[in-house]
PDB file of C-alpha atoms in Angstrom:
ATOM      1  CA  MET D  17     114.362 146.082 213.999  1.00 59.00           C
ATOM      2  CA  LYS D  18     113.468 142.691 214.526  1.00 61.00           C
ATOM      3  CA  LYS D  19     109.280 143.544 214.308  1.00 63.00           C
ATOM      4  CA  ARG D  20     110.488 144.830 211.149  1.00 68.00           C
ATOM      5  CA  LEU D  21     112.160 141.936 209.301  1.00 66.00           C
ATOM      6  CA  PHE D  22     108.953 139.903 210.820  1.00 66.00           C
ATOM      7  CA  SER D  23     106.825 141.600 209.117  1.00 71.00           C
ATOM      8  CA  ILE D  24     108.691 141.646 206.058  1.00 73.00           C
ATOM      9  CA  LEU D  25     108.552 138.067 205.978  1.00 73.00           C
ATOM     10  CA  LEU D  26     105.232 137.473 206.995  1.00 71.00           C
ATOM     11  CA  ALA D  27     103.774 139.673 203.844  1.00 69.00           C
ATOM     12  CA  LEU D  28     106.120 137.328 201.422  1.00 70.00           C
ATOM     13  CA  CYS D  29     104.898 134.449 202.728  1.00 65.00           C
ATOM     14  CA  MET D  30     100.688 135.816 202.459  1.00 71.00           C
ATOM     15  CA  VAL D  31     101.835 137.065 198.808  1.00 60.00           C
ATOM     16  CA  LEU D  32     102.675 132.982 198.068  1.00 65.00           C
ATOM     17  CA  CYS D  33      99.921 131.571 199.266  1.00 60.00           C
ATOM     18  CA  LEU D  34      97.764 133.263 197.091  1.00 62.00           C
ATOM     19  CA  VAL D  35      99.646 132.120 194.140  1.00 53.00           C
ATOM     20  CA  PRO D  36      97.818 128.728 192.533  1.00 55.00           C
ATOM     21  CA  THR D  37      99.593 125.323 192.932  1.00 49.00           C
ATOM     22  CA  THR D  38      97.495 123.891 189.991  1.00 47.00           C
ATOM     23  CA  ALA D  39      98.841 125.981 187.302  1.00 45.00           C
ATOM     24  CA  PHE D  40     102.445 123.814 187.616  1.00 45.00           C
ATOM     25  CA  ALA D  41     100.291 121.024 187.015  1.00 43.00           C
ATOM     26  CA  GLU D  42      98.400 121.410 184.032  1.00 47.00           C
ATOM     27  CA  SER D  43     101.845 121.803 181.862  1.00 47.00           C
ATOM     28  CA  GLU D  44     102.776 118.564 182.789  1.00 50.00           C
ATOM     29  CA  THR D  45      99.738 116.358 182.105  1.00 54.00           C
ATOM     30  CA  GLU D  46      97.588 118.565 179.097  1.00 61.00           C
ATOM     31  CA  GLU D  47      98.062 116.114 175.925  1.00 71.00           C
ATOM     32  CA  THR D  48      99.163 117.589 173.094  1.00 76.00           C
ATOM     33  CA  PRO D  49      96.043 118.170 170.138  1.00 80.00           C
ATOM     34  CA  VAL D  50      96.035 115.838 166.830  1.00 81.00           C
ATOM     35  CA  CYS D  51      95.451 117.769 163.895  1.00 83.00           C
ATOM     36  CA  THR D  52      92.012 116.675 162.374  1.00 81.00           C
ATOM     37  CA  CYS D  53      92.253 118.158 158.521  1.00 83.00           C
ATOM     38  CA  GLU D  54      90.772 116.242 156.241  1.00 77.00           C
ATOM     39  CA  ILE D  55      92.970 117.947 153.651  1.00 81.00           C
ATOM     40  CA  ALA D  56      96.108 119.789 153.898  1.00 84.00           C
ATOM     41  CA  CYS D  57      96.043 123.895 154.865  1.00 83.00           C
ATOM     42  CA  THR D  58      97.792 126.599 153.348  1.00 82.00           C
ATOM     43  CA  GLU D  59      98.866 129.924 154.710  1.00 76.00           C
ATOM     44  CA  GLU D  60      95.390 131.334 152.790  1.00 73.00           C
ATOM     45  CA  THR D  61      93.074 128.365 154.090  1.00 79.00           C
ATOM     46  CA  MET D  62      93.854 127.409 157.759  1.00 81.00           C
ATOM     47  CA  ASN D  63      90.618 124.753 159.017  1.00 79.00           C
ATOM     48  CA  THR D  64      89.334 126.970 162.277  1.00 80.00           C
ATOM     49  CA  GLU D  65      87.813 123.540 163.342  1.00 78.00           C
ATOM     50  CA  CYS D  66      90.751 121.763 163.849  1.00 85.00           C
ATOM     51  CA  PRO D  67      92.454 122.429 167.623  1.00 80.00           C
ATOM     52  CA  VAL D  68      96.434 122.596 165.861  1.00 78.00           C
ATOM     53  CA  CYS D  69      95.638 124.311 162.595  1.00 81.00           C
ATOM     54  CA  GLY D  70      93.071 126.609 164.487  1.00 78.00           C
ATOM     55  CA  ALA D  71      94.928 128.077 166.921  1.00 79.00           C
ATOM     56  CA  GLU D  72      95.867 131.658 167.000  1.00 75.00           C
ATOM     57  CA  GLY D  73      99.464 131.780 165.094  1.00 76.00           C
ATOM     58  CA  ALA D  74      99.143 128.260 163.701  1.00 79.00           C
ATOM     59  CA  LEU D  75     101.469 127.484 160.845  1.00 80.00           C
ATOM     60  CA  ALA D  76     100.477 125.819 157.496  1.00 76.00           C
ATOM     61  CA  GLU D  77     103.396 123.688 158.244  1.00 78.00           C
ATOM     62  CA  ASN D  78     101.941 122.302 160.983  1.00 79.00           C
ATOM     63  CA  CYS D  79      98.591 120.757 159.513  1.00 83.00           C
ATOM     64  CA  GLY D  80      98.880 116.736 159.623  1.00 77.00           C
ATOM     65  CA  LYS D  81      98.069 116.743 155.856  1.00 74.00           C
ATOM     66  CA  HIS D  82     101.456 119.109 154.721  1.00 71.00           C
ATOM     67  CA  VAL D  83     103.711 117.452 153.150  1.00 70.00           C
ATOM     68  CA  GLU D  84     107.428 119.095 152.756  1.00 66.00           C
ATOM     69  CA  PRO D  85     108.360 120.136 148.975  1.00 62.00           C
ATOM     70  CA  ALA D  86     110.132 117.305 146.768  1.00 54.00           C
ATOM     71  CA  ALA D  87     113.843 116.677 146.170  1.00 53.00           C
ATOM     72  CA  GLU D  88     114.614 118.204 142.734  1.00 53.00           C
ATOM     73  CA  GLY D  89     113.174 115.407 140.101  1.00 51.00           C
ATOM     74  CA  GLU D  90     111.213 114.052 142.642  1.00 50.00           C
ATOM     75  CA  ALA D  91     107.144 114.632 142.004  1.00 47.00           C
ATOM     76  CA  SER D  92     105.465 116.150 145.623  1.00 47.00           C
ATOM     77  CA  GLN D  93     102.541 114.331 146.457  1.00 50.00           C
ATOM     78  CA  PRO D  94      99.952 114.808 149.493  1.00 48.00           C
ATOM     79  CA  GLU D  95     100.131 112.383 152.165  1.00 47.00           C
ATOM     80  CA  GLY D  96      97.509 109.781 151.711  1.00 47.00           C
ATOM     81  CA  GLU D  97      97.153 109.602 147.925  1.00 47.00           C
ATOM     82  CA  GLU D  98      98.221 107.434 145.396  1.00 46.00           C
ATOM     83  CA  LEU D  99     100.904 108.683 142.521  1.00 44.00           C
ATOM     84  CA  GLN D 100      98.797 108.512 139.602  1.00 49.00           C
ATOM     85  CA  GLU D 101     100.042 106.101 137.359  1.00 47.00           C
ATOM     86  CA  ASN D 102     101.756 106.935 134.075  1.00 47.00           C
ATOM     87  CA  GLN D 103      99.207 106.828 131.428  1.00 48.00           C
ATOM     88  CA  ASP D 104     101.884 106.656 128.440  1.00 49.00           C
ATOM     89  CA  SER D 105     103.579 103.211 130.384  1.00 46.00           C
ATOM     90  CA  ASP D 106      99.998 101.302 131.024  1.00 48.00           C
ATOM     91  CA  MET D 107      99.175 102.996 127.221  1.00 44.00           C
ATOM     92  CA  PRO D 108     100.295 100.862 123.939  1.00 43.00           C
ATOM     93  CA  ASP D 109     102.514 102.097 121.875  1.00 47.00           C
ATOM     94  CA  THR D 110     100.584 102.986 119.127  1.00 40.00           C
ATOM     95  CA  GLN D 111     103.314 104.145 116.817  1.00 41.00           C
ATOM     96  CA  SER D 112     104.887 100.556 117.307  1.00 41.00           C
ATOM     97  CA  GLU D 113     101.630  98.747 116.800  1.00 44.00           C
ATOM     98  CA  ALA D 114     100.582 100.744 113.806  1.00 42.00           C
ATOM     99  CA  ALA D 115     104.204 100.119 112.107  1.00 41.00           C
ATOM    100  CA  LEU D 116     103.660  96.535 113.096  1.00 40.00           C
ATOM    101  CA  ALA D 117      99.855  96.569 111.788  1.00 42.00           C
ATOM    102  CA  GLN D 118     101.135  97.738 108.305  1.00 43.00           C
ATOM    103  CA  VAL D 119     102.949  94.474 107.675  1.00 41.00           C
ATOM    104  CA  SER D 120     100.705  91.787 106.555  1.00 44.00           C
ATOM    105  CA  GLY D 121     102.839  89.161 105.421  1.00 44.00           C
ATOM    106  CA  GLU D 122     103.530  87.788 102.008  1.00 46.00           C
ATOM    107  CA  GLY D 123     100.473  87.643  99.595  1.00 48.00           C
ATOM    108  CA  GLU D 124     100.176  85.425  96.864  1.00 47.00           C
ATOM    109  CA  ASN D 125     102.722  86.913  94.459  1.00 48.00           C
ATOM    110  CA  GLY D 126     105.731  87.077  97.182  1.00 48.00           C
ATOM    111  CA  ILE D 127     105.378  90.579  97.936  1.00 49.00           C
ATOM    112  CA  ALA D 128     105.038  92.001 101.296  1.00 45.00           C
ATOM    113  CA  VAL D 129     102.176  93.967 101.764  1.00 45.00           C
ATOM    114  CA  GLN D 130     101.449  96.800 103.803  1.00 43.00           C
ATOM    115  CA  SER D 131      97.909  97.190 105.485  1.00 53.00           C
ATOM    116  CA  ALA D 132      98.627 100.759 105.975  1.00 68.00           C
ATOM    117  CA  GLY D 133     100.203 101.590 102.137  1.00 87.00           C
ATOM    118  CA  VAL D 134     103.173 101.658 100.251  1.00 96.00           C
ATOM    119  CA  ALA D 135     104.766 105.124 101.063  1.00 96.00           C
ATOM    120  CA  ILE D 136     105.826 107.051  97.652  1.00 96.00           C
ATOM    121  CA  ASP D 137     108.953 107.613  98.597  1.00 96.00           C
ATOM    122  CA  ASN D 138     113.333 107.305  97.639  1.00 97.00           C
ATOM    123  CA  THR D 139     112.916 103.808  98.914  1.00 96.00           C
ATOM    124  CA  ASN D 140     110.087 102.300  97.097  1.00 97.00           C
ATOM    125  CA  PHE D 141     110.477 104.509  94.297  1.00 97.00           C
ATOM    126  CA  PRO D 142     113.967 105.670  93.699  1.00 97.00           C
ATOM    127  CA  ASP D 143     113.797 107.016  89.966  1.00 97.00           C
ATOM    128  CA  ALA D 144     112.440 110.436  90.492  1.00 97.00           C
ATOM    129  CA  ASN D 145     110.522 110.404  86.898  1.00 97.00           C
ATOM    130  CA  PHE D 146     108.739 107.177  87.808  1.00 97.00           C
ATOM    131  CA  ARG D 147     108.359 108.321  91.121  1.00 97.00           C
ATOM    132  CA  THR D 148     106.223 111.135  89.295  1.00 96.00           C
ATOM    133  CA  ILE D 149     104.265 108.906  87.483  1.00 97.00           C
ATOM    134  CA  VAL D 150     103.480 106.755  90.634  1.00 97.00           C
ATOM    135  CA  GLU D 151     101.885 109.646  92.384  1.00 96.00           C
ATOM    136  CA  TYR D 152      99.596 110.254  89.620  1.00 95.00           C
ATOM    137  CA  TYR D 153      97.766 106.606  91.520  1.00 97.00           C
ATOM    138  CA  ASP D 154      97.627 108.290  94.755  1.00 96.00           C
ATOM    139  CA  THR D 155      94.233 109.568  94.372  1.00 95.00           C
ATOM    140  CA  ASN D 156      93.869 110.558  97.976  1.00 94.00           C
ATOM    141  CA  LYS D 157      96.868 112.486  97.889  1.00 95.00           C
ATOM    142  CA  ASP D 158      98.686 111.298 100.956  1.00 95.00           C
ATOM    143  CA  SER D 159     101.982 110.647  99.625  1.00 95.00           C
ATOM    144  CA  SER D 160     101.558 106.938 100.471  1.00 96.00           C
ATOM    145  CA  LEU D 161      99.439 103.776  98.162  1.00 96.00           C
ATOM    146  CA  SER D 162      96.809 101.809  99.923  1.00 95.00           C
ATOM    147  CA  ASP D 163      95.563  98.278  99.081  1.00 95.00           C
ATOM    148  CA  THR D 164      92.666  99.691  97.268  1.00 95.00           C
ATOM    149  CA  GLU D 165      94.554 102.717  94.979  1.00 96.00           C
ATOM    150  CA  ILE D 166      96.920  99.304  94.294  1.00 96.00           C
ATOM    151  CA  ALA D 167      94.263  97.038  93.034  1.00 96.00           C
ATOM    152  CA  ALA D 168      92.949  99.507  90.795  1.00 96.00           C
ATOM    153  CA  VAL D 169      96.247 100.412  88.858  1.00 97.00           C
ATOM    154  CA  GLU D 170      95.680  97.608  85.968  1.00 97.00           C
ATOM    155  CA  GLU D 171      97.633  99.754  83.681  1.00 98.00           C
ATOM    156  CA  ILE D 172     101.088 102.383  83.720  1.00 98.00           C
ATOM    157  CA  ASP D 173     102.218 104.497  80.778  1.00 97.00           C
ATOM    158  CA  CYS D 174     105.287 106.355  81.328  1.00 97.00           C
ATOM    159  CA  TYR D 175     106.653 106.063  77.452  1.00 97.00           C
ATOM    160  CA  ASP D 176     109.624 108.317  77.089  1.00 97.00           C
ATOM    161  CA  LYS D 177     109.706 109.678  80.459  1.00 97.00           C
ATOM    162  CA  GLY D 178     113.577 109.361  81.050  1.00 97.00           C
ATOM    163  CA  ILE D 179     113.386 106.262  83.695  1.00 98.00           C
ATOM    164  CA  SER D 180     116.669 104.971  84.252  1.00 97.00           C
ATOM    165  CA  ASN D 181     115.067 102.651  87.560  1.00 97.00           C
ATOM    166  CA  LEU D 182     111.595 100.821  87.325  1.00 97.00           C
ATOM    167  CA  LYS D 183     111.884  99.493  91.006  1.00 97.00           C
ATOM    168  CA  GLY D 184     108.938  99.598  92.869  1.00 97.00           C
ATOM    169  CA  ILE D 185     106.881  98.526  89.743  1.00 98.00           C
ATOM    170  CA  GLU D 186     106.641  95.277  91.724  1.00 97.00           C
ATOM    171  CA  TYR D 187     103.736  96.667  93.844  1.00 97.00           C
ATOM    172  CA  PHE D 188     101.816  96.687  91.671  1.00 97.00           C
ATOM    173  CA  THR D 189     100.555  93.092  91.408  1.00 96.00           C
ATOM    174  CA  ALA D 190      96.676  93.591  89.250  1.00 97.00           C
ATOM    175  CA  LEU D 191      98.872  95.121  86.747  1.00 98.00           C
ATOM    176  CA  ARG D 192      97.794  93.822  82.786  1.00 97.00           C
ATOM    177  CA  SER D 193      99.081  96.534  80.407  1.00 97.00           C
ATOM    178  CA  LEU D 194     102.894  98.247  81.070  1.00 98.00           C
ATOM    179  CA  ASN D 195     104.194 100.645  78.988  1.00 97.00           C
ATOM    180  CA  CYS D 196     107.656 102.009  79.380  1.00 97.00           C
ATOM    181  CA  GLY D 197     108.809 101.942  75.804  1.00 96.00           C
ATOM    182  CA  TYR D 198     111.769 104.903  75.061  1.00 97.00           C
ATOM    183  CA  ASN D 199     113.472 105.227  78.500  1.00 98.00           C
ATOM    184  CA  GLN D 200     117.158 104.209  80.012  1.00 97.00           C
ATOM    185  CA  LEU D 201     116.114 101.159  82.017  1.00 97.00           C
ATOM    186  CA  THR D 202     118.903  98.719  82.119  1.00 96.00           C
ATOM    187  CA  SER D 203     116.879  95.905  83.507  1.00 96.00           C
ATOM    188  CA  LEU D 204     113.327  95.240  84.176  1.00 97.00           C
ATOM    189  CA  ASP D 205     111.841  92.911  87.036  1.00 97.00           C
ATOM    190  CA  VAL D 206     108.527  91.813  86.126  1.00 97.00           C
ATOM    191  CA  SER D 207     108.217  88.681  87.784  1.00 97.00           C
ATOM    192  CA  LYS D 208     105.644  89.747  90.556  1.00 97.00           C
ATOM    193  CA  ASN D 209     103.470  91.371  87.740  1.00 97.00           C
ATOM    194  CA  THR D 210     101.716  87.987  87.031  1.00 97.00           C
ATOM    195  CA  ALA D 211      98.807  89.608  85.241  1.00 97.00           C
ATOM    196  CA  LEU D 212     100.342  91.260  82.924  1.00 97.00           C
ATOM    197  CA  THR D 213      99.059  90.960  79.393  1.00 96.00           C
ATOM    198  CA  LYS D 214     101.131  93.741  77.576  1.00 96.00           C
ATOM    199  CA  LEU D 215     104.110  94.752  77.926  1.00 95.00           C
ATOM    200  CA  TYR D 216     105.948  97.427  75.870  1.00 95.00           C
ATOM    201  CA  CYS D 217     109.587  97.883  76.897  1.00 95.00           C
ATOM    202  CA  LYS D 218     110.953  98.760  72.951  1.00 94.00           C
ATOM    203  CA  LYS D 219     113.881 100.627  72.906  1.00 95.00           C
ATOM    204  CA  ASN D 220     115.870 100.607  76.346  1.00 96.00           C
ATOM    205  CA  GLN D 221     119.103  99.194  77.232  1.00 96.00           C
ATOM    206  CA  LEU D 222     118.153  96.002  78.654  1.00 96.00           C
ATOM    207  CA  THR D 223     120.538  92.846  78.366  1.00 95.00           C
ATOM    208  CA  VAL D 224     118.244  90.095  80.321  1.00 95.00           C
ATOM    209  CA  LEU D 225     114.255  89.766  79.747  1.00 95.00           C
ATOM    210  CA  ASP D 226     112.704  87.545  82.241  1.00 96.00           C
ATOM    211  CA  VAL D 227     108.994  87.276  81.160  1.00 95.00           C
ATOM    212  CA  SER D 228     109.072  83.243  82.710  1.00 95.00           C
ATOM    213  CA  LYS D 229     106.204  84.267  85.488  1.00 96.00           C
ATOM    214  CA  ASN D 230     103.912  86.340  83.113  1.00 96.00           C
ATOM    215  CA  THR D 231     102.619  83.817  81.722  1.00 95.00           C
ATOM    216  CA  ALA D 232      99.135  85.471  80.930  1.00 95.00           C
ATOM    217  CA  LEU D 233     100.973  87.873  77.686  1.00 95.00           C
ATOM    218  CA  THR D 234      99.328  88.130  74.760  1.00 94.00           C
ATOM    219  CA  TYR D 235     101.711  90.838  73.574  1.00 94.00           C
ATOM    220  CA  LEU D 236     105.523  91.666  73.746  1.00 93.00           C
ATOM    221  CA  ARG D 237     107.353  94.505  72.251  1.00 93.00           C
ATOM    222  CA  CYS D 238     110.738  94.432  73.146  1.00 93.00           C
ATOM    223  CA  ASN D 239     112.885  95.135  70.015  1.00 91.00           C
ATOM    224  CA  ARG D 240     115.864  97.643  69.964  1.00 92.00           C
ATOM    225  CA  ASN D 241     117.279  96.586  73.359  1.00 93.00           C
ATOM    226  CA  GLN D 242     120.789  94.685  74.075  1.00 93.00           C
ATOM    227  CA  LEU D 243     118.469  91.156  74.172  1.00 91.00           C
ATOM    228  CA  THR D 244     121.203  88.315  72.715  1.00 91.00           C
ATOM    229  CA  SER D 245     118.410  85.767  73.912  1.00 90.00           C
ATOM    230  CA  LEU D 246     115.026  85.481  74.824  1.00 91.00           C
ATOM    231  CA  ASP D 247     113.029  82.478  76.976  1.00 92.00           C
ATOM    232  CA  VAL D 248     109.080  82.479  75.801  1.00 91.00           C
ATOM    233  CA  SER D 249     108.680  78.973  76.280  1.00 91.00           C
ATOM    234  CA  LYS D 250     106.255  79.268  79.570  1.00 92.00           C
ATOM    235  CA  ASN D 251     104.766  82.062  76.979  1.00 91.00           C
ATOM    236  CA  THR D 252     101.909  80.214  75.935  1.00 91.00           C
ATOM    237  CA  ALA D 253      99.279  82.785  75.113  1.00 90.00           C
ATOM    238  CA  LEU D 254     102.121  84.877  73.183  1.00 87.00           C
ATOM    239  CA  PRO D 255     101.329  84.811  69.179  1.00 83.00           C
ATOM    240  CA  SER D 256     105.108  85.004  67.797  1.00 59.00           C
ATOM    241  CA  VAL D 257     104.592  87.740  65.529  1.00 42.00           C
ATOM    242  CA  SER D 258     104.676  89.617  68.835  1.00 45.00           C
ATOM    243  CA  LEU D 259     108.360  88.621  68.620  1.00 44.00           C
ATOM    244  CA  MET D 260     109.172  90.383  65.345  1.00 45.00           C
ATOM    245  CA  GLY D 261     112.260  92.561  66.354  1.00 47.00           C
ATOM    246  CA  SER D 262     113.212  91.776  69.898  1.00 45.00           C
ATOM    247  CA  HIS D 263     116.653  90.859  69.427  1.00 45.00           C
TER     248      HIS D 263
END
């Protein structure tokens, strides 16, 4: 019996002596591989030359360039790359600049001239009938009067068109002749139209008419209104005959 136990123990010792002792040491001294990828790996494309990503069964999440998905509302970006600056924030606000560029200041006649033009709208020309007349001078049909288009208007004929408001006439600073007779005008401001030589505003409902700024007038017809007085002391070029029936 003792011999049999001794034989068993001897056999076990021989088996243990055959097991390599270096296998235990390697796990303690081996260095952890470092990822050498230049770009982030995906599940479809793994870098086989990388000691980490090229290992059998490697996951794309183990790649050194891999970035976890950004939280909602945040932009995701690979490590080492800079976020692209928002071009809109660096670019000038073209709409704001265009709006500022429209106004070139006060002209010789005190009118704020817009270099980008005067919009043909309800604000600048509130009377729809007069606005229709003005649209005729919009030669390029862009619903706006450019400086060139305004400068080309030397005569406006809106005779008997049912107009009750001539607001907007002040933009036409090159105007030389205005025929607005037989309408429903209760006021008429031609103080900015200093180039006027002819004014026909007969048969309206005017109670006041100021032509003191229109010193170039050579023709005036304003009778059949409700004028009680008319000062033409500044209109030295105006023949007295043209004032007949003005009251």
